Short mmCIF file of C-alpha atoms and ligand atoms in Angstrom, two decimals:
data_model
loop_
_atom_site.label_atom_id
_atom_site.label_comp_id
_atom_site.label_asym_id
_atom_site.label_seq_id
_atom_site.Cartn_x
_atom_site.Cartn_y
_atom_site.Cartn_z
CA UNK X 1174 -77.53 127.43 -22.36
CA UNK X 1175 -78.61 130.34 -23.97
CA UNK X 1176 -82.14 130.77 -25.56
CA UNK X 1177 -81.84 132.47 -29.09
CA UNK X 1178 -84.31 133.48 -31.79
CA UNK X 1179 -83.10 133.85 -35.27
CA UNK X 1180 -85.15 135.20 -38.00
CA UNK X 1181 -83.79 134.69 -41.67
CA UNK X 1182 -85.32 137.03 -44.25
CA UNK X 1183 -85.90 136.54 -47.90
CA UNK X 1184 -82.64 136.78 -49.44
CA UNK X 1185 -81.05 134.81 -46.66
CA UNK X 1186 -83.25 131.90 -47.98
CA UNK X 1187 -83.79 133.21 -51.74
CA UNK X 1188 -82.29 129.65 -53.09
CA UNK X 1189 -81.29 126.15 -52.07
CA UNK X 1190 -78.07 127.28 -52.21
CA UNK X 1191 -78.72 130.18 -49.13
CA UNK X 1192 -80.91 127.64 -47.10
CA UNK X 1193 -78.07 125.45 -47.24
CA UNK X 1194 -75.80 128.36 -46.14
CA UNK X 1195 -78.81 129.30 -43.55
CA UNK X 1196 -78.45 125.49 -41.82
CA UNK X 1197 -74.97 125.59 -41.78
CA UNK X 1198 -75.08 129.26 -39.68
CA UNK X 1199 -77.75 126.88 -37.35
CA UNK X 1200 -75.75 124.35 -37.05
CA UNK X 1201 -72.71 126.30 -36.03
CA UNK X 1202 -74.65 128.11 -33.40
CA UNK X 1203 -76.57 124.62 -32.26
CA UNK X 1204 -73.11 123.22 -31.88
CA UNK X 1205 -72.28 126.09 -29.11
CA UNK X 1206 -74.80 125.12 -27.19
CA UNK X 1207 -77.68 127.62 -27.89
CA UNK X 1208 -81.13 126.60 -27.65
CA UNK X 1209 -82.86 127.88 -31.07
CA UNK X 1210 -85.81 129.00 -32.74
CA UNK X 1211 -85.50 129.89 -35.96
CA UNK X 1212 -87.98 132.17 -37.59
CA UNK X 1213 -87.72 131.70 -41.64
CA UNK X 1214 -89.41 134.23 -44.68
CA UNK X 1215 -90.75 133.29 -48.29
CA UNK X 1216 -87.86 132.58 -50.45
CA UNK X 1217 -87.30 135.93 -52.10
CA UNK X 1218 -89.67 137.55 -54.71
CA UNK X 1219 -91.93 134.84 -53.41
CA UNK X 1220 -94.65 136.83 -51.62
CA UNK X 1221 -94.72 139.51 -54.33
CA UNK X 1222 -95.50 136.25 -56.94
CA UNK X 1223 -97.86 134.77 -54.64
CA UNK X 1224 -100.16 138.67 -54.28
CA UNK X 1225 -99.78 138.71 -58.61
CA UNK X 1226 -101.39 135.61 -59.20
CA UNK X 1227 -104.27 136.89 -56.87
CA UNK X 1228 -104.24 140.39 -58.74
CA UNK X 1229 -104.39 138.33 -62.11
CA UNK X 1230 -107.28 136.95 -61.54
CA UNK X 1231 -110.18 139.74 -60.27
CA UNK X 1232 -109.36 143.31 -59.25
CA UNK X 1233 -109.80 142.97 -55.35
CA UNK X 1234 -108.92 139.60 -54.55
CA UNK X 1235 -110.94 137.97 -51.05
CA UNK X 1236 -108.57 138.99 -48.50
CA UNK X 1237 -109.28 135.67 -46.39
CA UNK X 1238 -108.25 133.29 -49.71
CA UNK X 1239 -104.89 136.40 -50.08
CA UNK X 1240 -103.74 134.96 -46.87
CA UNK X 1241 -104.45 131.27 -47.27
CA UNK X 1242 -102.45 132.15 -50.59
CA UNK X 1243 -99.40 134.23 -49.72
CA UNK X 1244 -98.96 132.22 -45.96
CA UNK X 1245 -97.59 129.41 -48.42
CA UNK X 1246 -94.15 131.19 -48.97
CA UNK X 1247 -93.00 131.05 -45.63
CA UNK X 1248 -94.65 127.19 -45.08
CA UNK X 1249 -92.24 126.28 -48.39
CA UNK X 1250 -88.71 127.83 -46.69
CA UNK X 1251 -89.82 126.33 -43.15
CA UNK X 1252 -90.23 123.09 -44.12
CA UNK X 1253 -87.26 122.92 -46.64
CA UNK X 1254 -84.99 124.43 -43.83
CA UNK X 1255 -86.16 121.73 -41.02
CA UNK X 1256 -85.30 119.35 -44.14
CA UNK X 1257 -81.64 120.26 -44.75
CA UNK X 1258 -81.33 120.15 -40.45
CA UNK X 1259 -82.42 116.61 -40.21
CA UNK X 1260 -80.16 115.90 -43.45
CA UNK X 1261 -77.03 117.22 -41.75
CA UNK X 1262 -78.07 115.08 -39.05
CA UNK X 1263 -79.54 117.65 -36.36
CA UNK X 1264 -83.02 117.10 -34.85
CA UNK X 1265 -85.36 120.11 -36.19
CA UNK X 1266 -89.35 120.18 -36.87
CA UNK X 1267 -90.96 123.35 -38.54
CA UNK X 1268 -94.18 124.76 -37.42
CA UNK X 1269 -96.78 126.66 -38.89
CA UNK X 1270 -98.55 129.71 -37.22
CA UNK X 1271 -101.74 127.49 -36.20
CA UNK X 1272 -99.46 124.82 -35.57
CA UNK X 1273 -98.06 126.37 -32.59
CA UNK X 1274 -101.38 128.88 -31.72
CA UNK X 1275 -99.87 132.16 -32.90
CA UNK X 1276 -103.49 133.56 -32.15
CA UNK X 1277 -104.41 137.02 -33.88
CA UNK X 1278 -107.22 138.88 -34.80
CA UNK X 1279 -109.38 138.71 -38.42
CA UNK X 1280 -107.87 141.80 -40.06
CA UNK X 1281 -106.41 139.67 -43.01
CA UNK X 1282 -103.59 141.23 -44.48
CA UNK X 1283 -102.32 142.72 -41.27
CA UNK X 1284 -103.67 140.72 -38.34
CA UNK X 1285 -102.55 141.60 -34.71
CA UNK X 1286 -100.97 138.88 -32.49
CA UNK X 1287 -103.32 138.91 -29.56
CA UNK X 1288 -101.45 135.66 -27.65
CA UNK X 1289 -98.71 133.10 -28.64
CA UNK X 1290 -98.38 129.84 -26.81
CA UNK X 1291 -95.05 128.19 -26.28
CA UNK X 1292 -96.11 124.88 -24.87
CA UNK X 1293 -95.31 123.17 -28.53
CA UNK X 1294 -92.32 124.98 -29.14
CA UNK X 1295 -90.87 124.58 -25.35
CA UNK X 1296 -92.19 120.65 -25.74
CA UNK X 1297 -90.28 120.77 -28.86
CA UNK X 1298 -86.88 122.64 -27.40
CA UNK X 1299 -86.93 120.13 -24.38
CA UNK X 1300 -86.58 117.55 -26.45
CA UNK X 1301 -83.29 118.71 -28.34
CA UNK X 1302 -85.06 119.76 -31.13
CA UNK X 1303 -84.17 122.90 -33.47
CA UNK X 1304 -87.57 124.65 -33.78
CA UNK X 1305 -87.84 126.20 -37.32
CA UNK X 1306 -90.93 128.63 -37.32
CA UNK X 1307 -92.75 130.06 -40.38
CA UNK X 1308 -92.83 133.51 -40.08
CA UNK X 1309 -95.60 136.09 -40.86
CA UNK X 1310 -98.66 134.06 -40.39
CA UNK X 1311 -100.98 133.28 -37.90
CA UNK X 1312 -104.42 131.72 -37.06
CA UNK X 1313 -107.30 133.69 -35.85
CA UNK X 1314 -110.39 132.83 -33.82
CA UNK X 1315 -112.27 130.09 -35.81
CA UNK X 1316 -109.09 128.65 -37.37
CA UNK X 1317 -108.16 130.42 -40.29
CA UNK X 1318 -104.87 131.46 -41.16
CA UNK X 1319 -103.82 135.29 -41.03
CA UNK X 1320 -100.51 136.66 -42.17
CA UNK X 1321 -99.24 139.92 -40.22
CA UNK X 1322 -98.35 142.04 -42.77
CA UNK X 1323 -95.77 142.92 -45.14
CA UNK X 1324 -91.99 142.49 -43.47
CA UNK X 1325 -93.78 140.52 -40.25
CA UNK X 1326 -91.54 137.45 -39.74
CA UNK X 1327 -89.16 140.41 -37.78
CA UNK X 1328 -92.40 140.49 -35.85
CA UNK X 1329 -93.05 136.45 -35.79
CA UNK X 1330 -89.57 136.49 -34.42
CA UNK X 1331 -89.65 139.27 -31.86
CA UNK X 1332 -93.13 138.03 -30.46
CA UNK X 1333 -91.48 134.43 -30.22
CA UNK X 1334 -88.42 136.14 -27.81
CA UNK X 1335 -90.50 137.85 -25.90
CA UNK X 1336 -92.85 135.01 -25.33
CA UNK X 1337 -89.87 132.32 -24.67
CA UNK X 1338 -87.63 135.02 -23.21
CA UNK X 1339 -85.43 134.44 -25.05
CA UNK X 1340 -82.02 136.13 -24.17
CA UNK X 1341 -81.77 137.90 -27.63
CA UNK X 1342 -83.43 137.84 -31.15
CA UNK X 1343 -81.05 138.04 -33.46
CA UNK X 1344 -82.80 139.31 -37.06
CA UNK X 1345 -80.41 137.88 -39.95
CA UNK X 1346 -80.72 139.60 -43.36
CA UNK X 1347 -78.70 141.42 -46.34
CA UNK X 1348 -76.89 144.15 -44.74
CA UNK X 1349 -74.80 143.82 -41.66
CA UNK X 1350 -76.49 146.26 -39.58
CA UNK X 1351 -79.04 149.58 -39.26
CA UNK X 1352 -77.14 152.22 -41.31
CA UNK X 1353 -77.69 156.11 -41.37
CA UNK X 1354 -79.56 155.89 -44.31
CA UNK X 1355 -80.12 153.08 -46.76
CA UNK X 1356 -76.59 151.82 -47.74
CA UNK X 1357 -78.33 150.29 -51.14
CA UNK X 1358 -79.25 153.89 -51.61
CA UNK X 1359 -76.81 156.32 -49.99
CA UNK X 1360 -73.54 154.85 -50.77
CA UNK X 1361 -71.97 157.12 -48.13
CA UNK X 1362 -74.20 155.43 -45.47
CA UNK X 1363 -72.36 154.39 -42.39
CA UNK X 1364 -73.33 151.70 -40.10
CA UNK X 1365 -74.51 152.04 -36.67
CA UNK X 1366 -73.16 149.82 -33.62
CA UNK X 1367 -76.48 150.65 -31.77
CA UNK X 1368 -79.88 152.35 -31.96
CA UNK X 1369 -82.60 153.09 -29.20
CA UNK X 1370 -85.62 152.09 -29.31
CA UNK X 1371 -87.36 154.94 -30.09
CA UNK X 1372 -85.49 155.95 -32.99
CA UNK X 1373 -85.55 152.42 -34.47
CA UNK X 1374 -89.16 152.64 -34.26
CA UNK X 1375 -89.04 156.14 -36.00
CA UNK X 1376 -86.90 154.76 -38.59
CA UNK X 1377 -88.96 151.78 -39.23
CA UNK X 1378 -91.85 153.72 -39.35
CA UNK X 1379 -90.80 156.10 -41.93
CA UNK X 1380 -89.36 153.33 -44.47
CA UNK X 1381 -86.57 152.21 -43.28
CA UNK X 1382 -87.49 148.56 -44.10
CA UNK X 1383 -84.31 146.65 -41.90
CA UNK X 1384 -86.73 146.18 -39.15
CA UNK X 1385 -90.62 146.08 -39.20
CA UNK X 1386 -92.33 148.55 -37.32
CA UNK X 1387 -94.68 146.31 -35.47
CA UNK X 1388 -91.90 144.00 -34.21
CA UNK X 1389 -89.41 147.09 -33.34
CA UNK X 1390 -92.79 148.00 -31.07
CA UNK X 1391 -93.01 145.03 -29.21
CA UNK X 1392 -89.10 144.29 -28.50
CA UNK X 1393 -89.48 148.09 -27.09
CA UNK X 1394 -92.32 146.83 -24.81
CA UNK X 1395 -90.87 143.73 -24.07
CA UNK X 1396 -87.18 144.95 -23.67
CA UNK X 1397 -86.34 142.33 -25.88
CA UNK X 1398 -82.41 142.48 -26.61
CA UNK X 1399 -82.61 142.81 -30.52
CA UNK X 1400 -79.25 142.77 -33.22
CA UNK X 1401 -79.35 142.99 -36.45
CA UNK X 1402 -76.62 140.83 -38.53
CA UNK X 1403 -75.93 140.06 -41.87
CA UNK X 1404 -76.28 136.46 -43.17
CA UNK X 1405 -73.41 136.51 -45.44
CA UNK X 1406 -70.86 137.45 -43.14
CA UNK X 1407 -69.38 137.31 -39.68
CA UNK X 1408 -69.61 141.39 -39.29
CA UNK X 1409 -70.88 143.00 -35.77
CA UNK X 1410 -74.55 144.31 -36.47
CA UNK X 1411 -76.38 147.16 -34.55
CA UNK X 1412 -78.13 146.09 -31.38
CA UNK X 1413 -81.42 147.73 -30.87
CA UNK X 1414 -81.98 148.65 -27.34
CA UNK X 1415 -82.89 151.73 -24.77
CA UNK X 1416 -81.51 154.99 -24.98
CA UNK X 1417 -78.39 156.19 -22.73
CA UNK X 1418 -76.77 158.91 -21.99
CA UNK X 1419 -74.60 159.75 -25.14
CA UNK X 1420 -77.18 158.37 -27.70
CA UNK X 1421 -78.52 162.15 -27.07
CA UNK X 1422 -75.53 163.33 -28.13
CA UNK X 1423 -76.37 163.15 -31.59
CA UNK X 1424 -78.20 165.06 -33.66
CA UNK X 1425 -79.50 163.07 -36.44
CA UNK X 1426 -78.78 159.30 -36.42
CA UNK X 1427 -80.49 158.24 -39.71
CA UNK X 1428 -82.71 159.66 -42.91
CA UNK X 1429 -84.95 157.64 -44.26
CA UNK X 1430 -87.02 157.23 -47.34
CA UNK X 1431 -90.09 156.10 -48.49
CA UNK X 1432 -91.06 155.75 -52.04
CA UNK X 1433 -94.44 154.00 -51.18
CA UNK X 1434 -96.68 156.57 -50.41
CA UNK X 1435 -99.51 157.56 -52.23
CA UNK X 1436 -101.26 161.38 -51.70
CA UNK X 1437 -105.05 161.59 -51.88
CA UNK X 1438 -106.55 165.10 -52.48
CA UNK X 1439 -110.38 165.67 -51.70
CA UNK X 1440 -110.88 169.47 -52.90
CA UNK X 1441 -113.71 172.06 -52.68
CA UNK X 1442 -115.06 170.31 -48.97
CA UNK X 1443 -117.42 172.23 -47.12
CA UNK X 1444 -115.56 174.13 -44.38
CA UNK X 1445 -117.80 173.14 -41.35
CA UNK X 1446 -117.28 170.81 -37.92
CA UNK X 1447 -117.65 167.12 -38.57
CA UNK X 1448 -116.62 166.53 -42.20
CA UNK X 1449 -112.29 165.60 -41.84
CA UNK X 1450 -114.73 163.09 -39.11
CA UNK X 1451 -116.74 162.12 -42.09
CA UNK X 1452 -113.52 161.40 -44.34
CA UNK X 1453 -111.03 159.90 -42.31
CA UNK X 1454 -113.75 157.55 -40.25
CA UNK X 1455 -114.50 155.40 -42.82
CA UNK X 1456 -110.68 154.76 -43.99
CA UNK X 1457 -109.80 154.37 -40.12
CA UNK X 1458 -112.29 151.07 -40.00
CA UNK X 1459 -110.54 149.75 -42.76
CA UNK X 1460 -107.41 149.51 -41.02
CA UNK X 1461 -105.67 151.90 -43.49
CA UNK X 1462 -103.12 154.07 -41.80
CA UNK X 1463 -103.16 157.47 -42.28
CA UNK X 1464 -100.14 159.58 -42.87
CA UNK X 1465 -99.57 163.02 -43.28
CA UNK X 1466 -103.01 164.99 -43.46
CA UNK X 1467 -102.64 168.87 -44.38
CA UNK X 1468 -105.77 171.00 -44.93
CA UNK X 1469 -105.80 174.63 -46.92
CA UNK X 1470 -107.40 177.85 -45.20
CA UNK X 1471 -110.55 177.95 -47.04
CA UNK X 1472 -111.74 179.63 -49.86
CA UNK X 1473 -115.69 180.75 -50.24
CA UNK X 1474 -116.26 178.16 -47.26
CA UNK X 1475 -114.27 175.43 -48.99
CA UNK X 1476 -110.95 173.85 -48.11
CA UNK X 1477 -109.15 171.17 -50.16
CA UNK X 1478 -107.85 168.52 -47.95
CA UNK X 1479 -104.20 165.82 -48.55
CA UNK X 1480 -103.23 162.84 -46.96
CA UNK X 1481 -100.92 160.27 -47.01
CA UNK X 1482 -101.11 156.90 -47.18
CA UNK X 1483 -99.48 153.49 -48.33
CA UNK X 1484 -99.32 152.77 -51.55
CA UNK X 1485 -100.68 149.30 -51.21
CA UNK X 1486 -104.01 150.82 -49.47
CA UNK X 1487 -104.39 153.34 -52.73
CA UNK X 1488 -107.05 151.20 -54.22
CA UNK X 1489 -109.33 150.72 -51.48
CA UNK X 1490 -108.92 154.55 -49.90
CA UNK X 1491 -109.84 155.98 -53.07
CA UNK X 1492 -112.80 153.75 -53.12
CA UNK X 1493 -114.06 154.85 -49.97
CA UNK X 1494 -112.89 158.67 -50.37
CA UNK X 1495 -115.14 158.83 -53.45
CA UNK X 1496 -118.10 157.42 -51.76
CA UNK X 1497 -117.83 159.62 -48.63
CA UNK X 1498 -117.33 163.12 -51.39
CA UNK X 1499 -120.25 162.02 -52.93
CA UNK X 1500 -122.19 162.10 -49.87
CA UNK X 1501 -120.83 165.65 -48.38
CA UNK X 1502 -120.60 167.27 -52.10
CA UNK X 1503 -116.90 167.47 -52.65
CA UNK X 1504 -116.13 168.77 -55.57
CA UNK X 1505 -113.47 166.48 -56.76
CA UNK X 1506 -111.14 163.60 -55.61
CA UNK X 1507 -107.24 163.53 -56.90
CA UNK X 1508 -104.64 161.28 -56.50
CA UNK X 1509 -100.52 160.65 -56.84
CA UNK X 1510 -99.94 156.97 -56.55
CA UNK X 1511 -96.06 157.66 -56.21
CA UNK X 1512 -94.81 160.22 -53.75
CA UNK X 1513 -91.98 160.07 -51.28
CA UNK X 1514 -91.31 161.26 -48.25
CA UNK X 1515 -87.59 162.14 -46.62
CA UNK X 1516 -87.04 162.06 -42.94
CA UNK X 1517 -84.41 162.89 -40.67
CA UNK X 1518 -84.73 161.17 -36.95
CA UNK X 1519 -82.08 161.52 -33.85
CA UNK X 1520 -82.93 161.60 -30.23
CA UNK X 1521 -81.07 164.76 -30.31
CA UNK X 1522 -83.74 166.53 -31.57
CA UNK X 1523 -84.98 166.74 -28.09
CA UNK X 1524 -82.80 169.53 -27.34
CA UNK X 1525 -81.77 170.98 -30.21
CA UNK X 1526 -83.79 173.52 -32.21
CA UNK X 1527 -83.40 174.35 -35.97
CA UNK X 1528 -83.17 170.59 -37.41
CA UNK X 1529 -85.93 171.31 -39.27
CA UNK X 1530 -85.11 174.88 -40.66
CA UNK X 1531 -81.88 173.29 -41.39
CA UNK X 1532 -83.37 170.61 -43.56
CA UNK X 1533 -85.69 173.08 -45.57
CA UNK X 1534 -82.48 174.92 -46.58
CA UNK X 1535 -80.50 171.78 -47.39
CA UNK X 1536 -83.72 170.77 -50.16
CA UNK X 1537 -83.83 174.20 -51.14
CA UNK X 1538 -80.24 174.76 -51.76
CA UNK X 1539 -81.61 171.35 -54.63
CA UNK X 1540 -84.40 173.22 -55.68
CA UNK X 1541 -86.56 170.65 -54.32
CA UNK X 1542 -90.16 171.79 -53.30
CA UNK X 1543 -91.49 170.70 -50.32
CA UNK X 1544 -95.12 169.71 -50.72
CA UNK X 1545 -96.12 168.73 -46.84
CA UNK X 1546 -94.25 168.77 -43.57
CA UNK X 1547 -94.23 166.85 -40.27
CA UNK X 1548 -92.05 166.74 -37.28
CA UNK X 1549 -92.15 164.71 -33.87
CA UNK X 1550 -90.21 165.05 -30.63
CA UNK X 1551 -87.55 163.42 -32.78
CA UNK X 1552 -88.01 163.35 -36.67
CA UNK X 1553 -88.89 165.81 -39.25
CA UNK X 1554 -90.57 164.15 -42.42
CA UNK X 1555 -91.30 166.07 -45.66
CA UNK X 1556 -93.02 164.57 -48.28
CA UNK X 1557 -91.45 165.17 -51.89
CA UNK X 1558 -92.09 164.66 -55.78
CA UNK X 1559 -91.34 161.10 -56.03
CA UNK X 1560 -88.16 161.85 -58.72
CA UNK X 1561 -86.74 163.96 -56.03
CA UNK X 1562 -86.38 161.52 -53.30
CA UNK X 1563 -83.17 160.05 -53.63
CA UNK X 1564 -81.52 163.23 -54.60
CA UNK X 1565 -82.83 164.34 -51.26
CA UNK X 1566 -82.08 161.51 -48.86
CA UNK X 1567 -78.26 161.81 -50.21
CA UNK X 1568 -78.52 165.50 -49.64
CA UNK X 1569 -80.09 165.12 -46.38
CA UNK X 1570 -77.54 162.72 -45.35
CA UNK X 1571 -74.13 164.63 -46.69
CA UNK X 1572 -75.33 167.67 -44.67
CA UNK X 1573 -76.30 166.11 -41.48
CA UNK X 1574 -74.29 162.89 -40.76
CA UNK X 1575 -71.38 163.21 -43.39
CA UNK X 1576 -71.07 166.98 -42.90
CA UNK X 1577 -72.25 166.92 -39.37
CA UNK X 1578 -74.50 169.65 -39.73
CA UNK X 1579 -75.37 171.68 -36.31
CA UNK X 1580 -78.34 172.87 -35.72
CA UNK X 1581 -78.55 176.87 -34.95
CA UNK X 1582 -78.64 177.22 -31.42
CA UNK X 1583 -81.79 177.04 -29.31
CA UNK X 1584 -84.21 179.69 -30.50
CA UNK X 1585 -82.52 180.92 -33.53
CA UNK X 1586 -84.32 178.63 -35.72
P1 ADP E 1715 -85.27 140.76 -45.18
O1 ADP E 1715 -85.78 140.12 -46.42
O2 ADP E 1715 -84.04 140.10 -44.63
O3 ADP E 1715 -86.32 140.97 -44.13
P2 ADP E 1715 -85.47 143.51 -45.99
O4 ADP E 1715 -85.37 143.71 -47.46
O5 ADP E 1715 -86.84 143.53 -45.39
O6 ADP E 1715 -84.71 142.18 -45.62
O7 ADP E 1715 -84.58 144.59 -45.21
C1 ADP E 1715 -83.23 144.76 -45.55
C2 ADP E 1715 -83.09 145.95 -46.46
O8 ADP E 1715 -83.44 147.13 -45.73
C3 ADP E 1715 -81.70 146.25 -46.94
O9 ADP E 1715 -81.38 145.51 -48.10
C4 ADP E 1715 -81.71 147.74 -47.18
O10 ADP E 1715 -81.84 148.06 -48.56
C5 ADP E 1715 -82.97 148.22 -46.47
N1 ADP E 1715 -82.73 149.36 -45.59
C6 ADP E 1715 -83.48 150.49 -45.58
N2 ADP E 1715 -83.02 151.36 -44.69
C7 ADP E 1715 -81.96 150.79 -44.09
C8 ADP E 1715 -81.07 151.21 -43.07
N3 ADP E 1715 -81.18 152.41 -42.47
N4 ADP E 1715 -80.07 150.35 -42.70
C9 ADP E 1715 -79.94 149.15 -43.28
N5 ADP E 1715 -80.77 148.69 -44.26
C10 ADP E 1715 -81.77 149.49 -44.67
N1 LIG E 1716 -92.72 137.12 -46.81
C1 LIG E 1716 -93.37 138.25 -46.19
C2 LIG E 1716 -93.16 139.49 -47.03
O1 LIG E 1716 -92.53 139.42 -48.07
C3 LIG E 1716 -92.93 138.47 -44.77
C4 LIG E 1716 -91.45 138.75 -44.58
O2 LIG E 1716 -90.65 138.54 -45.51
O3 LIG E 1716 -91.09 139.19 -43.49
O4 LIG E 1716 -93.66 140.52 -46.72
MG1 MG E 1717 -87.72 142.45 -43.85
#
């Protein structure tokens, strides 16, 4: 009998209707014989409701109370899957994240799973049961819930497999598979039968939102065997897994885009050792990530500095980045809530120069200005006016995986 962990997102349990369809898709799979745990989201929209309340009521809303809030979405779908189990006659119980230890840290918001124990769920599996498992949330230290940031029941469900070893975690949602780009963007996307690893995580890091980075992290630890399938239908969906020999064979497997970025300028900063230390220390003990961080030769002994971050963090960085140009004199702190940045990733990269040269010509041949630029082993990110980032990621992907671009060969780049 295998062991499986399924994880249903949003859409896949957006209405009574879908959790219906959901139990049915459990059922089938119960009937085969599988052992399951089944890792449910909010009902769709219903996270994003849950945060606007909060934001309707004070500016920065207690991040401890956010949690006990928003952790409510995914306790609703849980419990109203388990419901329509038992109704069809099957044996199911739903647990919560403290419910079955899911133990993280205190960073509310985005919380880090330091341990889960299985003993309930296993207790639970043993006795026939279907185990139906909110996703995203947690408990930390003296008891109080967490939720693992945005997109985290992939991570709930990964964390589960690797704890249970399970023999695959199979991440249900609204496209049948990892495409080249996003097909609800790029029409011309095409889907992938399998990804590595490492350009998953790449992917997932740079806003391709199919998989959560955290959880494409720790099935890469854990070698857990993950696919991604569509809900709706029956179709094949990409396994996730490590690299062979002919996944190198390919230049660029996907471009991705990310519309939620924000760029932060702190201008006229004192060119001297110690003050990017000064800036960015602060915003790292927040937690906020960030990006893309470019700084201009200086002028008079002054250098204007940009960085990248999440939109969501915007509020709070700025906050801080004011306080600390106060302090060190900066002569003035700018912002763009809305840029984007366009990436292209493929393990072939490793061997092939001129990707990025490439890419440069491709946006300029749009007349699209390229405002900063990073690359990796295997990605090259730009970041772009936010207007433009569409009309890039389509370019991007017509030259590179619909045109099957080459790169020039090594060292002509
Ligand atoms: P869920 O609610 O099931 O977790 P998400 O909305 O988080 O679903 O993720 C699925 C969405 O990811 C798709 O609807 C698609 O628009 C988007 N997406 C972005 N990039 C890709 C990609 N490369 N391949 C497939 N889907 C992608
Ligand atoms: N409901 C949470 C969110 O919207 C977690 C998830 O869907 O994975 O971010
Ligand atoms: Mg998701």
């Amino acid at each position: 009998m295998a062991l499986v962990v399924q994880k249903y997102g949003g859409t896949s349990v957006g209405s009574i209707d879908r959790i219906k369809a959901v139990a049915a898709r459990v059922a089938k799979a119960r009937d085969r014989g599988d052992r399951l745990v089944v890792v449910v989201s909010a009902m769709a929209g219903e996270t994003n409701r849950l945060f606007k309340l909060a934001s309707e009521l004070t500016e920065l809303p207690d991040v401890r109370e956010t949690d006990a809030l928003v952790a409510t979405g995914e306790q609703v779908s849980a419990a109203l899957l388990s419901i329509r189990l038992q109704g069809l006659g099957y044996p199911a119980v739903s647990f919560l994240g403290f419910q079955m230890n899911l133990a993280t840290d205190s960073n509310h918001g985005r919380a880090r799973i330091k341990s889960v124990q299985c003993d309930r769920v296993m207790r639970a599996l043993d006795d026939g049961r279907i185990v139906v498992v909110a996703g995203y949330q947690g408990v930390n230290a003296d008891g109080d819930i967490t939720t693992l940031g945005r997109g985290a029941s992939d991570l709930t469900a990964v964390a589960l497999a690797a704890a249970l070893k399970a023999d695959a975690c199979e991440i249900y949602t609204d496209v049948d598979g990892v495409y080249t780009a996003d097909p609800n963007v790029c029409p011309k996307a095409k889907k992938l039968g399998r990804i590595s690893y490492d350009e998953m995580l790449e992917m997932a890091g740079l806003g391709a939102k199919v998989l959560q980075l955290r959880s494409v992290e720790l099935a890469r630890r854990y070698n857990v065997p993950l696919v991604v399938r569509s809900s709706f239908s029956e179709a094949e969906g990409t396994w996730v897994g490590k690299e062979d020999q002919s996944m190198e064979d390919v230049l660029v497997s996907g471009v991705t885009l990310d519309q939620n970025q924000s760029k932060i300028t702190i201008a006229g900063v004192e060119d001297r050792p110690g003050l990017a230390a000064r800036i960015f220390g602060p915003i790292a003990d927040a937690g906020i990530v960030v990006d893309m961080i470019i700084q201009n030769a200086s002028a008079d002994g002054r250098t204007d500095m940009t960085f990248t971050i999440g939109r969501e963090d915007l509020p709070r960085t700025l906050d801080l980045t004011r306080r600390v140009a106060n302090e060190i004199g900066a002569t003035d702190v700018r912002h763009q809530d809305q840029t984007a940045k366009v990436s292209v990733v493929g393990l072939g990269m490793r061997s092939h120069a001129g990707v990025a040269a490439r890419m440069f010509q491709v946006l300029a041949n749009e007349r699209i200005n390229i405002e900063m630029i990073a690359t990796s082993e295997i990605k090259v990110s730009v970041v772009v006016n936010s207007k433009y980032g569409e009309l890039a990621m389509r370019a991007l992907h017509d030259a590179f995986i619909n045109g099957a671009a080459t790169a020039a060969p090594d060292g002509l780049a």
